[in-house]
PDB file of C-alpha atoms in Angstrom:
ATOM      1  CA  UNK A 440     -14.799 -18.002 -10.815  1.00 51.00           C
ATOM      2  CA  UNK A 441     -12.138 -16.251 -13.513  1.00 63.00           C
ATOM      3  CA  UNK A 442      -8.434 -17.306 -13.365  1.00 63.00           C
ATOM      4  CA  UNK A 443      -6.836 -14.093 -12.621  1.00 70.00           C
ATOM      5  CA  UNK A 444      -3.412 -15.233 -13.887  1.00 80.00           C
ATOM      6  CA  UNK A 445      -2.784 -16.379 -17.225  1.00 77.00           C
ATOM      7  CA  UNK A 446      -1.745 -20.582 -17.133  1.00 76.00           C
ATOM      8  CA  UNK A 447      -2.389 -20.777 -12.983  1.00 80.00           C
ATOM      9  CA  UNK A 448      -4.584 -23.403 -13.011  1.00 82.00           C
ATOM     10  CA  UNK A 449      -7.384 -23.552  -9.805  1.00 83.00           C
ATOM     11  CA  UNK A 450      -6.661 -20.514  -8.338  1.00 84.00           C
ATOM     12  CA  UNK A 451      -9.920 -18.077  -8.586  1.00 85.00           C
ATOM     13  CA  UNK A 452      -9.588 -14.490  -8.256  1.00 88.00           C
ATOM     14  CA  UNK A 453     -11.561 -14.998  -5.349  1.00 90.00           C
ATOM     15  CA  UNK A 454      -8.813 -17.331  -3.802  1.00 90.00           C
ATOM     16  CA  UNK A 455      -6.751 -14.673  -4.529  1.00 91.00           C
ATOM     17  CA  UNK A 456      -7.829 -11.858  -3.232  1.00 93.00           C
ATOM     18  CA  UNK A 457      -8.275 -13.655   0.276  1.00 94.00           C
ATOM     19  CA  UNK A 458      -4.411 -14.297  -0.169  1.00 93.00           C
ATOM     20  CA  UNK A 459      -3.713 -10.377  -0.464  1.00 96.00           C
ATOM     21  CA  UNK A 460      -4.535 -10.356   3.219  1.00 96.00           C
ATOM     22  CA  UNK A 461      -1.123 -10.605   3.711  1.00 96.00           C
ATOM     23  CA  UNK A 462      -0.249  -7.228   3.194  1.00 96.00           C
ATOM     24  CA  UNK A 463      -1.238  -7.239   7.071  1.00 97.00           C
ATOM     25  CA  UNK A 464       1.620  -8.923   8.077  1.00 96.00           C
ATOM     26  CA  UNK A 465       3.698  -6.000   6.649  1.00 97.00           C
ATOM     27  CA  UNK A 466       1.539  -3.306   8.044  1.00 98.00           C
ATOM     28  CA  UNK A 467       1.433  -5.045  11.474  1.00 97.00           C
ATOM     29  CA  UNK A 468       5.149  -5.062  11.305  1.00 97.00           C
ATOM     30  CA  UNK A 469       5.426  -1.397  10.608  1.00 97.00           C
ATOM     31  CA  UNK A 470       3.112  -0.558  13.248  1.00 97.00           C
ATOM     32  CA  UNK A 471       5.340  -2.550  15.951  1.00 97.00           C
ATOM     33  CA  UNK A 472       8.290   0.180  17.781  1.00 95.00           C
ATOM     34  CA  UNK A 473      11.597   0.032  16.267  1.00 93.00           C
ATOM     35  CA  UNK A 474      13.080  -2.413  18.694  1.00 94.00           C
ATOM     36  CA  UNK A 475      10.472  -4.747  18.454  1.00 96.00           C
ATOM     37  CA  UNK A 476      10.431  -5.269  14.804  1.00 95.00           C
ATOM     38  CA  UNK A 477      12.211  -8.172  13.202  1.00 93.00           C
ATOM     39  CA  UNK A 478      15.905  -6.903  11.774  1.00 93.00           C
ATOM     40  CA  UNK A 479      15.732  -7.453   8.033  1.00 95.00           C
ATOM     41  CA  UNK A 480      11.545  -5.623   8.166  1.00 95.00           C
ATOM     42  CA  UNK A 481      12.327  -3.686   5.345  1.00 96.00           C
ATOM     43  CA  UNK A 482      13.186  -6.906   3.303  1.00 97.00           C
ATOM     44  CA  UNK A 483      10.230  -8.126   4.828  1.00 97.00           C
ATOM     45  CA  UNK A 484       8.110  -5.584   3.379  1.00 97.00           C
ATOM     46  CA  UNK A 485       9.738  -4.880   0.254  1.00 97.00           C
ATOM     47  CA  UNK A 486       9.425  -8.899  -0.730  1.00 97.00           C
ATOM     48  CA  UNK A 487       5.803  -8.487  -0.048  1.00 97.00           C
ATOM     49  CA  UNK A 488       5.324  -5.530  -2.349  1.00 97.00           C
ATOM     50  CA  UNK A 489       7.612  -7.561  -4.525  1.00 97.00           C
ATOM     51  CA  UNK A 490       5.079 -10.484  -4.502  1.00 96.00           C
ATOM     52  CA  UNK A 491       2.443  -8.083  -4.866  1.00 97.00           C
ATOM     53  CA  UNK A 492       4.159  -6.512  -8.070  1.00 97.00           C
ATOM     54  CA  UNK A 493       4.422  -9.841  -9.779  1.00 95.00           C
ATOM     55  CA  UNK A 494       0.324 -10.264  -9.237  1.00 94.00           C
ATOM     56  CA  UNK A 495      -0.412  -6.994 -10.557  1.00 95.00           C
ATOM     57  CA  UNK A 496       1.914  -7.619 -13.550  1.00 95.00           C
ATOM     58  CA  UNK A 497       0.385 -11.060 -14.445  1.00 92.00           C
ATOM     59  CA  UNK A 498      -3.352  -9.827 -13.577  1.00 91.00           C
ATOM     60  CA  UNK A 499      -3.160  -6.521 -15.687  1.00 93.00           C
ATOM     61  CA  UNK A 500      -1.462  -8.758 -18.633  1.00 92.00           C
ATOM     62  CA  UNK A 501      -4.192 -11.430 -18.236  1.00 90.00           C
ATOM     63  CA  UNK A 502      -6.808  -8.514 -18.138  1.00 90.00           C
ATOM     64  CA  UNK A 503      -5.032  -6.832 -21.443  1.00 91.00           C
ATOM     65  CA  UNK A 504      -4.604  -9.780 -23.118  1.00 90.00           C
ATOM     66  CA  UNK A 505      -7.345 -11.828 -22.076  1.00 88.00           C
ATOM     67  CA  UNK A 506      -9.804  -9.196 -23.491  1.00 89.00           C
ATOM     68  CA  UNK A 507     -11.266  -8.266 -20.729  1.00 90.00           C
ATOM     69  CA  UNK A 508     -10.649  -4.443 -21.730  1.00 94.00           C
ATOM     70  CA  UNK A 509     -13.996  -3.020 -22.146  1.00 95.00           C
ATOM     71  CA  UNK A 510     -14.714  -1.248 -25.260  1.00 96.00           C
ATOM     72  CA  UNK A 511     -14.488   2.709 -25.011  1.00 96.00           C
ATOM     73  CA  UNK A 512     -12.089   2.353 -21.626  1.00 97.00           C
ATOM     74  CA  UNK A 513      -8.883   4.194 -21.218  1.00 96.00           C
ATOM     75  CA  UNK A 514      -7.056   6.652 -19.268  1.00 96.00           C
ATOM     76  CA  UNK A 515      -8.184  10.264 -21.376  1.00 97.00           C
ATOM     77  CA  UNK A 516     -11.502  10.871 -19.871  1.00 98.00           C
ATOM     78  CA  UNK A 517     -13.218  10.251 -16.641  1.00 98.00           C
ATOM     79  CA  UNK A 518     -15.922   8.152 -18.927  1.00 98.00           C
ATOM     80  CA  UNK A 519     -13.170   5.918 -20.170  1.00 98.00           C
ATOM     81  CA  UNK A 520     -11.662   5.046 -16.739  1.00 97.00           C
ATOM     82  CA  UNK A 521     -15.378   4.422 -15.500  1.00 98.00           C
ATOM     83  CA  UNK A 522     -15.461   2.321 -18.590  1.00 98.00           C
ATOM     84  CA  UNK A 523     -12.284   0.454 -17.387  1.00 96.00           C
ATOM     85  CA  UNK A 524     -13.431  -0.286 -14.231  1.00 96.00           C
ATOM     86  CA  UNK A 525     -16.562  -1.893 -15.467  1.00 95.00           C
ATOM     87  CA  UNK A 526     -14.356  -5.055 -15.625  1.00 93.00           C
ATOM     88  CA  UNK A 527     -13.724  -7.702 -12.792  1.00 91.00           C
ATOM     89  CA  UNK A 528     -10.237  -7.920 -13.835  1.00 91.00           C
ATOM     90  CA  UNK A 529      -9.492  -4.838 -14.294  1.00 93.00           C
ATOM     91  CA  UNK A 530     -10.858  -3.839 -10.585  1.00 94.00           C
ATOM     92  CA  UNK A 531      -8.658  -6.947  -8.732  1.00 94.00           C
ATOM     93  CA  UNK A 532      -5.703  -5.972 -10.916  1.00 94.00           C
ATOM     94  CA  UNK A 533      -6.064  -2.106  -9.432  1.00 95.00           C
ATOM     95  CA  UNK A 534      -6.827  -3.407  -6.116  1.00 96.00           C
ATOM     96  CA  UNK A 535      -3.425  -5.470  -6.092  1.00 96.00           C
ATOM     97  CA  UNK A 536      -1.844  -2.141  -7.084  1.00 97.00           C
ATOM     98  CA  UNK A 537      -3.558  -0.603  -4.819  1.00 97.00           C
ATOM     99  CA  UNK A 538      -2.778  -2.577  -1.787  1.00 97.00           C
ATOM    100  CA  UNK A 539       0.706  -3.147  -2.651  1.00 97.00           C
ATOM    101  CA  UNK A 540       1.679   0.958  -3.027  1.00 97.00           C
ATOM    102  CA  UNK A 541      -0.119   1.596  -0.096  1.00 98.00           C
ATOM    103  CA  UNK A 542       1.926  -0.691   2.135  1.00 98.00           C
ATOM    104  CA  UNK A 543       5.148   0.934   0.256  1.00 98.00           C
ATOM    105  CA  UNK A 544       3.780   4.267   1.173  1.00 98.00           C
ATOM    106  CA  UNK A 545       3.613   2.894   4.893  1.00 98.00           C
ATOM    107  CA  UNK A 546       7.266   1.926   4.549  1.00 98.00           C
ATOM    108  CA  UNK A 547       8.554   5.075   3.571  1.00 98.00           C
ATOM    109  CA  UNK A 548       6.454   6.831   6.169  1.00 98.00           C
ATOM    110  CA  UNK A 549       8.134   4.552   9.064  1.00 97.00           C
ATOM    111  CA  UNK A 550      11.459   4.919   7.813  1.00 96.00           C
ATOM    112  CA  UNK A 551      11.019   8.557   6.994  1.00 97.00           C
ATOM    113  CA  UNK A 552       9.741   9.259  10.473  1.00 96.00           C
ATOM    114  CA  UNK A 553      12.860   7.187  12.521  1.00 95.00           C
ATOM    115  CA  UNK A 554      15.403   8.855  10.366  1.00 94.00           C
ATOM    116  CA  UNK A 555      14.435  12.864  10.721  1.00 88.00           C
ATOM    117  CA  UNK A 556      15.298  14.140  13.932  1.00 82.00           C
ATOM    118  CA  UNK A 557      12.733  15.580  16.483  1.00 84.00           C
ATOM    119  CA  UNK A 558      10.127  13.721  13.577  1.00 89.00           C
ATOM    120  CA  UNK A 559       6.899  12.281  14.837  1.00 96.00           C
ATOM    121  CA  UNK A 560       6.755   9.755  17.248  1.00 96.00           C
ATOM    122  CA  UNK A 561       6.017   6.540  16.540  1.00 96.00           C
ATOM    123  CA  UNK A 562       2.774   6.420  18.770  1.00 97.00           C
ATOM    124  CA  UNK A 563       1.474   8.738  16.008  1.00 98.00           C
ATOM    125  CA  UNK A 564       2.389   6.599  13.175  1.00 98.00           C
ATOM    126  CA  UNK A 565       1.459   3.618  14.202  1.00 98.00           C
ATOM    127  CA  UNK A 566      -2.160   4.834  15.496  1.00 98.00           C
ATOM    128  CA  UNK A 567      -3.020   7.314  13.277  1.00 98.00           C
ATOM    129  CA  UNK A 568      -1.352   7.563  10.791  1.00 98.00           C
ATOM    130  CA  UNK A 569      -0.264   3.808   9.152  1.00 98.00           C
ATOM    131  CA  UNK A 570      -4.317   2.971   9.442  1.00 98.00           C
ATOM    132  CA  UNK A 571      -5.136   5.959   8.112  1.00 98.00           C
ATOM    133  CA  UNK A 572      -2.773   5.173   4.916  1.00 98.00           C
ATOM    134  CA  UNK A 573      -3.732   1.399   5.005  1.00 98.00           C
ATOM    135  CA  UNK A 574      -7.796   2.164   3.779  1.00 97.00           C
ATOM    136  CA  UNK A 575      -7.060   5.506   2.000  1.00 97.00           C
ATOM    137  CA  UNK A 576      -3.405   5.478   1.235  1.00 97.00           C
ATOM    138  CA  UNK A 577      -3.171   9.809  -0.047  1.00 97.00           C
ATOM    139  CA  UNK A 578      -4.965  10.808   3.106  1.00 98.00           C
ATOM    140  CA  UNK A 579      -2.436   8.766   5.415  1.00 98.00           C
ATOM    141  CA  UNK A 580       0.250  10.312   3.477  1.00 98.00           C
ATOM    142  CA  UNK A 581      -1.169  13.675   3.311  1.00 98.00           C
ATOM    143  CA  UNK A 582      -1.835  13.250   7.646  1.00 98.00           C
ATOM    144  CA  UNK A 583       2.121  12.082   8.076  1.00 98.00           C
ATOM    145  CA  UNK A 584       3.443  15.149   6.065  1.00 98.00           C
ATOM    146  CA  UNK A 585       1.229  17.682   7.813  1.00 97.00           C
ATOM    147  CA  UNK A 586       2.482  15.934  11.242  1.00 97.00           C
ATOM    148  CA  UNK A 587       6.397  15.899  10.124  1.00 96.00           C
ATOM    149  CA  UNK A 588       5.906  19.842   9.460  1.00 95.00           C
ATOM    150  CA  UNK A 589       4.245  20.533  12.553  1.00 95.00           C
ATOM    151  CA  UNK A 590       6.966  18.207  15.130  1.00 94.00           C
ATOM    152  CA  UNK A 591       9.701  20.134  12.753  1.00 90.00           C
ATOM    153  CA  UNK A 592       8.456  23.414  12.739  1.00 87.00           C
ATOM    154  CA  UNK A 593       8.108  22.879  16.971  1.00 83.00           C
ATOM    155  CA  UNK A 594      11.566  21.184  17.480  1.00 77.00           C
ATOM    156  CA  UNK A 595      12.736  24.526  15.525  1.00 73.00           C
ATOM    157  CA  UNK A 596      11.063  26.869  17.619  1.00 70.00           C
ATOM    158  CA  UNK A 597      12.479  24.424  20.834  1.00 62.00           C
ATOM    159  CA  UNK A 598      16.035  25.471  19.295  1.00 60.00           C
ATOM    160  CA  UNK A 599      15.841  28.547  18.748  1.00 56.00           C
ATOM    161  CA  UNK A 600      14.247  29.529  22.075  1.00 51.00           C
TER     162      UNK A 600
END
């Protein structure tokens, strides 16, 4: 197994990856209704991403300078990013990005949803729409926006009726 961080000693990227799991914790805690969730969630969720951050920032260096850039990768052509994702450590170095914008997409959501009036209600977040963005993060988003127009272009209508 590869170290994925530069000087951790016994930690495989394997290991590693397991640990990422606990991005559910955050997720689970968005998904729970307002007054259930612990006070300081946000802090909760934002140190996680935090954490997440710091993995992505010491597995992308170790990838860079650990030369496990393939030759002919880079970020002009479709090829090239192919090319870049040839490499074990460049694909658990995008998957830590990955999971850790996701779960800040799922943040802003929530709060985004609690703080616009007449917005959608949480049952819809936390079914359809916080799942949805946990495996394919755009499409979540992309869901909650269409929702947020629809409940405000309704609660409109309900006013001006």
């Amino acid at each position: 197994p590869s170290m994925p961080i530069p000087g951790v000693q016994g930690v495989s990227d394997d290991q590693l990856f397991t640990l990422l799991n606990v991005c559910l914790v955050g997720w689970f805690i968005l998904g729970l209704p307002k007054s259930w969730r612990p006070l300081q969630f946000r802090a909760i969720v934002l140190a996680l991403c935090g954490v997440f951050g710091a993995i992505y920032a010491a597995t992308l260096a170790g990838a860079v300078f650990g030369g496990d850039i393939p030759a002919g990768a880079g970020f002009d052509t479709l090829e090239g990013v192919v090319t870049l994702f040839r490499s074990r450590a460049v694909v658990f170095s995008g998957w830590v990005h990955y999971v850790c914008f996701d779960l800040l997409a799922g943040l802003w959501i929530t709060q985004d949803s609690e703080a616009t009036p007449q917005g959608v209600p949480h049952v819809l977040i936390a079914l359809l729409v916080l799942p949805l963005t946990l495996v394919a993060g755009p499409a979540g988003l992309l869901l909650y926006l269409a929702l947020k127009a629809a409940f405000t272009r309704r609660a409109g209508a309900g006013a001006s009726a």
